[in-house]
mmCIF file of C-alpha atoms in Angstrom:
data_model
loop_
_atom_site.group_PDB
_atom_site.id
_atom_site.type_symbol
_atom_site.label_atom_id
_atom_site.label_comp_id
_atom_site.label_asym_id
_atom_site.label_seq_id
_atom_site.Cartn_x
_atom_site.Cartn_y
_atom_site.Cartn_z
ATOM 1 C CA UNK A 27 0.000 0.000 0.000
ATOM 2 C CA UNK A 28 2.828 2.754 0.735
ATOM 3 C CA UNK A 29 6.683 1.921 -0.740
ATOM 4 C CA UNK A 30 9.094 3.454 1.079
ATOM 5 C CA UNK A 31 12.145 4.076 -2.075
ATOM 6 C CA UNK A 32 15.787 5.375 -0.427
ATOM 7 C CA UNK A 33 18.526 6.918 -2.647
ATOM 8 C CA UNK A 34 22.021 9.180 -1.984
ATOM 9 C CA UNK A 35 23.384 6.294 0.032
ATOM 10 C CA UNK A 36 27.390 5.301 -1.335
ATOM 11 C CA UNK A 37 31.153 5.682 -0.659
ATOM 12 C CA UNK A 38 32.385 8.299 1.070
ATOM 13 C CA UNK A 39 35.744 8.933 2.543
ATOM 14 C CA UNK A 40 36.149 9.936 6.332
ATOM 15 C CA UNK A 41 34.995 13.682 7.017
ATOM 16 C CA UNK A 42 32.843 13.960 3.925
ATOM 17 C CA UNK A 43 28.955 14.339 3.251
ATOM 18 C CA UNK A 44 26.045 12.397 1.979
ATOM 19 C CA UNK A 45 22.526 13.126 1.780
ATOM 20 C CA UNK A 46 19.946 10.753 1.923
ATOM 21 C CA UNK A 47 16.633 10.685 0.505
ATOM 22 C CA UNK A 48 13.786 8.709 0.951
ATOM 23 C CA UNK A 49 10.431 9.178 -1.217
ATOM 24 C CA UNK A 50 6.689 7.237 -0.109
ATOM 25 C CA UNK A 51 3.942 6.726 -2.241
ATOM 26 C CA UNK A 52 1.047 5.055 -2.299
ATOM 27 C CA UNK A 53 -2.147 4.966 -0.275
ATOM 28 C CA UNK A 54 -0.709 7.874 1.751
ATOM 29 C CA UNK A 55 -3.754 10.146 3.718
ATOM 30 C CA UNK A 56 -1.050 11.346 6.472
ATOM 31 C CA UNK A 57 2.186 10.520 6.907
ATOM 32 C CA UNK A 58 2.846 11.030 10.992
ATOM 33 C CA UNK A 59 6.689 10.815 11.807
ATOM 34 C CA UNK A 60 9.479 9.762 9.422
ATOM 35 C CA UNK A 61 13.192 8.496 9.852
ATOM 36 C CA UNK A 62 15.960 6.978 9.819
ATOM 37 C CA UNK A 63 17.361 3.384 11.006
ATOM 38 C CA UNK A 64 20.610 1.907 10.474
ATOM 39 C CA UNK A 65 22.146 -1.729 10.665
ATOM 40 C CA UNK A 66 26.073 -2.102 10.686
ATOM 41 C CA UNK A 67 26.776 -5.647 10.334
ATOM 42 C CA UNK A 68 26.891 -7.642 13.309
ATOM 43 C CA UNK A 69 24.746 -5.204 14.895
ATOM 44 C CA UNK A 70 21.133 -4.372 16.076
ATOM 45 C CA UNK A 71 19.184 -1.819 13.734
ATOM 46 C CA UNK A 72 19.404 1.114 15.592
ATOM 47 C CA UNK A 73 17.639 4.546 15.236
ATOM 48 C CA UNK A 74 19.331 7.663 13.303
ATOM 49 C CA UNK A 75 17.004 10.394 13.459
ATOM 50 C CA UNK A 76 13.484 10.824 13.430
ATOM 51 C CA UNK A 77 10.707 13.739 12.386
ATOM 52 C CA UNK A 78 7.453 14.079 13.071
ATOM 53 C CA UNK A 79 4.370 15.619 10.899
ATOM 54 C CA UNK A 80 5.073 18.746 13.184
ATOM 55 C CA UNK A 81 9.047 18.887 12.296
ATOM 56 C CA UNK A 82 9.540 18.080 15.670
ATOM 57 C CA UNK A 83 13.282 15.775 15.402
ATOM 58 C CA UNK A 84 15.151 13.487 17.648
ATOM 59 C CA UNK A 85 18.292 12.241 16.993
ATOM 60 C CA UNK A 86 20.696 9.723 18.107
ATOM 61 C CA UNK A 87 23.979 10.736 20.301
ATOM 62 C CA UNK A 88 25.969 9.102 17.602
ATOM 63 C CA UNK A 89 25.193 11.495 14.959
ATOM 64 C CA UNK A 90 23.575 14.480 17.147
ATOM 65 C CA UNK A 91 25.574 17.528 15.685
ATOM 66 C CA UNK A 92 26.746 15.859 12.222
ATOM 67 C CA UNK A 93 23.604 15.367 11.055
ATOM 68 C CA UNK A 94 20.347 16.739 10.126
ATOM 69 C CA UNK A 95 16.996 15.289 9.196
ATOM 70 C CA UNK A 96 14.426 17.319 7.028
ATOM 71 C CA UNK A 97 10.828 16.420 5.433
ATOM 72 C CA UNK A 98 9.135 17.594 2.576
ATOM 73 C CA UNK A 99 5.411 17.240 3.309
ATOM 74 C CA UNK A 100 4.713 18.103 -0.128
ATOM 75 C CA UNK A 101 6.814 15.958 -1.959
ATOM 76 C CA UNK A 102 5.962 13.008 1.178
ATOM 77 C CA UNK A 103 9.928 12.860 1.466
ATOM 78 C CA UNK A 104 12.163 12.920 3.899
ATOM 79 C CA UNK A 105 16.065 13.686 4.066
ATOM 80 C CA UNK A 106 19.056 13.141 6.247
ATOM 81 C CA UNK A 107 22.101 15.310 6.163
ATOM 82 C CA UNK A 108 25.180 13.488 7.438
ATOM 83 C CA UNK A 109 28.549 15.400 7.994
ATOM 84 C CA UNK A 110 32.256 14.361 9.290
ATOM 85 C CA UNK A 111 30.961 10.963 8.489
ATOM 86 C CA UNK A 112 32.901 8.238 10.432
ATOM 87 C CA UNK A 113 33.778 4.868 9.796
ATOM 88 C CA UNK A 114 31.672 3.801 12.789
ATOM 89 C CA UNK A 115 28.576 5.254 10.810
ATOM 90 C CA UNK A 116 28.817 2.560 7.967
ATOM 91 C CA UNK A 117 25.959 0.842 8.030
ATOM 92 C CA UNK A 118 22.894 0.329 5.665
ATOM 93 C CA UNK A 119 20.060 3.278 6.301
ATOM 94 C CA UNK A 120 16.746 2.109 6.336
ATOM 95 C CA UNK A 121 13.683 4.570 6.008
ATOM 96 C CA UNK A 122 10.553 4.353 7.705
ATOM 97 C CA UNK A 123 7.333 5.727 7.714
ATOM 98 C CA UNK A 124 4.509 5.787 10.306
ATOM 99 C CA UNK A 125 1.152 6.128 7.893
ATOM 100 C CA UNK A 126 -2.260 6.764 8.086
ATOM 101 C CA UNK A 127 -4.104 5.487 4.840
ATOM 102 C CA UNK A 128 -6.862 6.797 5.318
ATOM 103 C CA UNK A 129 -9.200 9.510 7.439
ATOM 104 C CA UNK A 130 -9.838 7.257 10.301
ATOM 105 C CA UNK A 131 -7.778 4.160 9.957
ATOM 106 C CA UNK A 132 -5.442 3.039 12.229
ATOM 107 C CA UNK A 133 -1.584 3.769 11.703
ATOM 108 C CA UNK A 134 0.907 1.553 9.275
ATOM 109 C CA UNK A 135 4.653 1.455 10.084
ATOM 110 C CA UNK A 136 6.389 1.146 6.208
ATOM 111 C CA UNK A 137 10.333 0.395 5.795
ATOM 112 C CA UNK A 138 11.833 0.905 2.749
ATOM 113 C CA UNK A 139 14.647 -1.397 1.612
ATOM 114 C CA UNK A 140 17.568 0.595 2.549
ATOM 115 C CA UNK A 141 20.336 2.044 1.052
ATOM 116 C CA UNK A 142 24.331 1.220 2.232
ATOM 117 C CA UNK A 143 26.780 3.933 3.293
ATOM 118 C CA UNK A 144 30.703 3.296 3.348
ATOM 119 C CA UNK A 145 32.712 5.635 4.811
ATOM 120 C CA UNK A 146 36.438 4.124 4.467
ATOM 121 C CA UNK A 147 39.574 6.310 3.124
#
């Protein structure tokens, strides 16, 4: 019903930039809070950043200061920033979505099939 499609992700050396992007479509009447996940391997997917319908953010401590997530309401996308990337911040970025369908439904958590970031010299 709502596919979640992530792009921007690639190699990148130490210190440098990338900027996500992550687009939804579908059966879409409100999107309430989208974000960012990521999974390094050999480790639990963990949360990156998260915004809500009323641009409200949280991010984690990891990458509080490097980077910044955004949302275009209009376009039903949502961006992360990421600066002075890291090694330690390779790790394929998942987006999700928390949807409402429809007036009145219930809400749908929607991943989308991530995108890998490598940050190695």
């Amino acid at each position: 019903q709502v596919q979640l499609v992530e792009s921007g992700g690639g190699l990148v050396q130490p210190g440098g930039s990338l900027r996500l992007s992550c687009v939804a479509s579908g059966t879409i009447f409100n999107i309430i809070t989208m974000g960012w996940y990521r999974q390094a391997p050999g480790k639990e997917r963990e949360l990156v950043a998260r915004i809500t319908s009323g641009h409200n953010t949280i991010y984690a401590d990891s990458v509080k200061g490097r980077s910044t997530i955004s949302r275009d309401d209009a376009k039903n996308t949502v961006y992360l920033q990421m600066n002075s990337l890291k090694p330690e911040d390779t790790a394929v970025y998942y987006c999700t979505a928390l949807v409402q369908i429809q007036i009145g439904a219930q809400n749908y958590d929607f991943w989308g099939q991530g995108t890998q970031v490598t940050v190695s010299a």
